[in-house]
Coordinates of C-alpha atoms in Angstrom, one line a residue:
M764 CA 76.9 113.3 100.9
G765 CA 75.7 110.7 98.3
K766 CA 77.7 108.7 96.0
Q767 CA 78.9 110.4 93.0
V768 CA 79.7 108.8 89.6
V769 CA 81.0 110.3 86.3
I770 CA 79.7 108.6 83.1
I771 CA 82.2 109.4 80.2
S772 CA 80.9 109.5 76.7
T773 CA 82.6 110.0 73.4
S774 CA 82.2 113.3 71.7
A775 CA 83.0 111.9 68.2
S776 CA 80.1 111.9 65.6
T777 CA 82.5 110.1 63.0
F778 CA 85.2 107.4 63.0
A779 CA 87.4 105.8 60.5
G780 CA 87.3 108.9 58.4
D781 CA 83.6 109.7 57.6
L782 CA 81.7 106.8 59.1
P783 CA 78.8 108.2 61.1
T784 CA 78.8 107.2 64.9
G785 CA 78.6 108.6 68.3
V786 CA 77.5 107.1 71.8
W787 CA 75.5 103.9 71.7
L788 CA 72.5 105.3 73.5
E789 CA 71.6 102.2 75.7
E790 CA 75.2 102.4 77.0
L791 CA 74.6 105.8 78.5
A792 CA 70.8 105.7 79.3
T793 CA 70.8 102.3 81.1
P794 CA 73.7 103.1 83.5
Y795 CA 72.3 106.5 84.1
Y796 CA 68.9 105.6 85.4
L797 CA 70.4 102.6 87.4
F798 CA 72.9 104.9 89.0
K799 CA 70.2 107.7 89.5
D800 CA 67.7 105.2 90.9
A801 CA 70.4 104.1 93.5
G802 CA 70.7 107.7 94.7
F803 CA 74.0 108.5 92.8
E804 CA 74.8 112.0 91.6
V805 CA 75.6 111.4 88.0
T806 CA 77.8 113.8 86.0
V807 CA 78.1 113.1 82.4
A808 CA 81.3 114.1 80.9
S809 CA 83.0 114.0 77.3
P810 CA 86.4 114.6 75.9
A811 CA 85.1 117.8 74.0
G812 CA 82.4 118.9 76.2
G813 CA 79.0 120.0 75.0
P814 CA 76.6 117.9 72.8
I815 CA 77.2 114.2 72.8
P816 CA 76.3 112.7 69.4
V817 CA 74.2 109.6 69.3
D818 CA 74.8 106.8 67.1
A819 CA 71.6 106.7 64.8
G820 CA 71.8 102.8 64.9
S821 CA 71.2 102.8 68.6
M822 CA 67.6 104.5 68.0
G823 CA 66.7 101.8 65.6
E824 CA 64.2 98.9 65.8
G825 CA 65.3 96.6 68.5
F826 CA 67.9 98.9 69.9
F827 CA 65.8 101.7 71.2
T828 CA 65.2 100.2 74.6
D829 CA 62.8 101.5 77.2
A830 CA 65.6 103.3 79.0
C831 CA 66.6 105.0 75.9
K832 CA 63.0 106.2 75.2
K833 CA 62.8 107.4 78.8
F834 CA 66.1 109.2 78.5
M835 CA 65.2 110.9 75.2
H836 CA 62.0 112.4 76.8
D837 CA 63.8 113.4 80.0
A838 CA 64.5 117.0 80.1
E839 CA 67.0 116.7 82.7
A840 CA 68.9 113.8 81.0
V841 CA 68.9 115.2 77.7
G842 CA 70.4 118.4 79.2
K843 CA 73.1 116.5 80.7
M844 CA 73.9 114.9 77.3
S845 CA 73.5 118.3 75.5
H846 CA 75.8 120.1 77.9
S847 CA 78.2 117.5 78.8
V848 CA 81.2 118.4 81.2
K849 CA 84.5 118.6 79.4
L850 CA 86.5 115.8 81.0
A851 CA 89.7 118.0 81.2
T852 CA 87.8 120.1 83.8
L853 CA 87.2 117.2 86.0
E854 CA 90.6 115.5 85.7
P855 CA 92.4 117.4 88.3
K856 CA 89.7 116.2 91.1
I857 CA 88.5 112.9 89.4
T858 CA 89.4 111.0 92.6
D859 CA 86.8 112.9 94.3
Y860 CA 84.1 110.8 92.7
D861 CA 83.4 107.3 93.8
A862 CA 83.5 105.8 90.2
I863 CA 83.8 106.3 86.5
Y864 CA 81.9 104.7 83.9
L865 CA 82.9 104.6 80.1
A866 CA 80.2 104.3 77.9
G867 CA 80.6 102.8 74.3
G868 CA 79.8 103.4 70.7
H869 CA 82.1 103.6 67.9
G870 CA 82.9 107.0 68.5
T871 CA 85.3 106.1 71.1
C872 CA 87.6 104.7 68.4
T873 CA 88.2 108.4 67.6
D874 CA 88.5 110.0 70.9
F875 CA 89.0 107.4 73.7
V876 CA 92.3 106.3 71.9
D877 CA 95.5 108.1 72.8
N878 CA 93.6 110.4 75.0
A879 CA 96.0 111.6 77.7
V880 CA 93.3 113.3 79.7
L881 CA 91.3 110.1 79.8
K882 CA 94.1 108.0 80.3
S883 CA 95.0 110.1 83.5
C884 CA 91.6 110.1 84.8
I885 CA 91.4 106.0 84.6
E886 CA 95.0 105.7 86.0
K887 CA 94.2 108.2 89.0
M888 CA 90.9 106.2 89.8
Y889 CA 92.2 102.7 89.5
S890 CA 96.0 102.9 90.2
T891 CA 96.2 105.8 92.5
A892 CA 93.0 105.8 94.5
G893 CA 91.7 102.2 94.0
K894 CA 88.4 103.2 92.9
A895 CA 86.0 101.4 90.5
V896 CA 86.6 101.9 86.8
A897 CA 83.8 100.4 84.6
A898 CA 83.6 100.4 80.8
D899 CA 81.2 98.6 78.4
C900 CA 81.4 97.6 74.8
H901 CA 84.0 99.8 73.1
G902 CA 84.4 102.0 76.2
P903 CA 87.1 99.5 77.2
I904 CA 89.1 100.9 74.2
A905 CA 90.5 103.6 76.6
L906 CA 92.0 101.1 79.0
A907 CA 94.5 99.9 76.4
Q908 CA 96.7 102.8 76.9
C909 CA 96.6 102.6 80.7
T910 CA 99.0 101.4 82.9
K911 CA 99.1 100.0 86.6
A912 CA 101.4 102.1 89.2
D913 CA 104.4 99.8 88.3
G914 CA 104.0 100.6 84.7
S915 CA 102.7 97.5 83.4
P916 CA 99.5 97.5 81.3
L917 CA 96.4 98.1 83.4
V918 CA 94.5 95.2 82.0
K919 CA 97.5 92.7 82.4
D920 CA 96.7 89.6 84.5
L921 CA 93.1 91.0 85.2
K922 CA 89.8 89.5 84.1
C923 CA 88.0 91.6 81.5
T924 CA 86.0 91.7 78.4
A925 CA 84.9 94.1 75.7
F926 CA 83.4 94.2 72.2
S927 CA 84.5 90.8 70.8
N928 CA 86.2 90.0 67.5
S929 CA 83.3 88.1 66.3
E930 CA 80.9 90.9 67.2
E931 CA 83.2 93.2 65.3
A932 CA 83.2 91.0 62.2
A933 CA 79.3 90.6 62.4
V934 CA 79.0 94.6 62.1
Q935 CA 81.7 94.4 59.3
L936 CA 83.9 96.9 61.0
T937 CA 86.9 94.7 61.6
E938 CA 88.9 96.7 59.2
K939 CA 87.8 100.0 60.3
V940 CA 88.4 100.0 64.2
P941 CA 91.9 101.2 65.5
F942 CA 92.4 97.7 66.7
L943 CA 90.4 94.7 67.8
L944 CA 89.6 95.0 71.5
E945 CA 89.9 91.3 72.2
T946 CA 93.2 90.9 70.3
K947 CA 94.7 93.9 71.9
F948 CA 93.8 93.0 75.4
K949 CA 95.1 89.4 75.0
E950 CA 98.4 91.0 73.6
L951 CA 98.6 93.1 76.8
G952 CA 98.4 90.1 78.8
A953 CA 94.8 90.4 80.0
K954 CA 92.5 87.2 80.9
F955 CA 89.9 88.2 78.3
E956 CA 86.6 86.6 78.5
T957 CA 83.9 86.4 76.0
G958 CA 80.2 85.5 76.5
G959 CA 78.0 84.6 73.5
D960 CA 77.6 87.4 70.7
W961 CA 74.9 90.0 71.6
T962 CA 74.3 88.5 75.0
S963 CA 74.8 90.0 78.4
H964 CA 78.4 89.5 79.6
A965 CA 80.0 91.5 82.4
V966 CA 83.4 90.7 84.2
V967 CA 84.6 92.1 87.6
D968 CA 88.1 91.9 88.7
G969 CA 88.6 93.9 91.9
A970 CA 88.1 97.5 90.9
L971 CA 88.0 96.9 87.1
I972 CA 84.3 96.2 85.7
T973 CA 83.9 95.6 81.9
G974 CA 80.9 94.6 79.9
Q975 CA 81.0 93.0 76.5
N976 CA 78.4 94.8 74.3
P977 CA 75.4 97.0 74.5
Q978 CA 73.3 94.1 76.0
S979 CA 75.7 94.1 78.9
S980 CA 75.2 97.6 79.9
E981 CA 72.8 96.9 82.7
A982 CA 74.8 94.0 84.2
C983 CA 78.0 96.3 83.9
A984 CA 76.4 99.2 85.7
K985 CA 74.8 97.1 88.3
A986 CA 78.5 95.4 89.0
L987 CA 79.8 98.8 89.6
L988 CA 76.9 99.7 92.1
A989 CA 77.9 96.5 94.0
A990 CA 81.4 97.6 93.9
V991 CA 80.9 100.9 95.4
A992 CA 78.1 99.9 97.7

């Protein structure tokens, strides 16, 4: 049987009240095709299941990448996004998969935070099974709630990255997010690393793989492929 990976996306179309958001399409489309091209069976899941909302900004000029265009014209891909699997149905058997990948977008600020099912999936994969967990941009927000087997924060003493404080300030959402990822991860004892704003930067520390921003989606996905090769 070939390798199997679950891409987990937000189900939220708003955050911080009524600000429109969703998945940042590049962070779903890029890993989707890299995994498919590597021969992986790709499952697309979300907290609520069903249709995944797309942040309109990710389809704007300069952000609507070739992978995004391909995805939106790919019946199979759109079908997986429109009929995503409810994460709770996968949680009992999540370790049957080889890896999970948490896509970003500000929607994660709504339904990746304090999400017991997602927390369980991540901890089962990383702490119990020792399998790869990757997360890009705002996807890593789900890691803040997670712990290692000894009860310490999952990210403690691990090298990682995520959407930086300066990038959050640049999009003028510092006061809207539940917490700043860079600040939170440092508080949790992570060895947080940042690259330049809006440049590709992925960090690997054992089975934990993180990317900083949308531009890091390719590097993050390729690092996951290398980890499970």
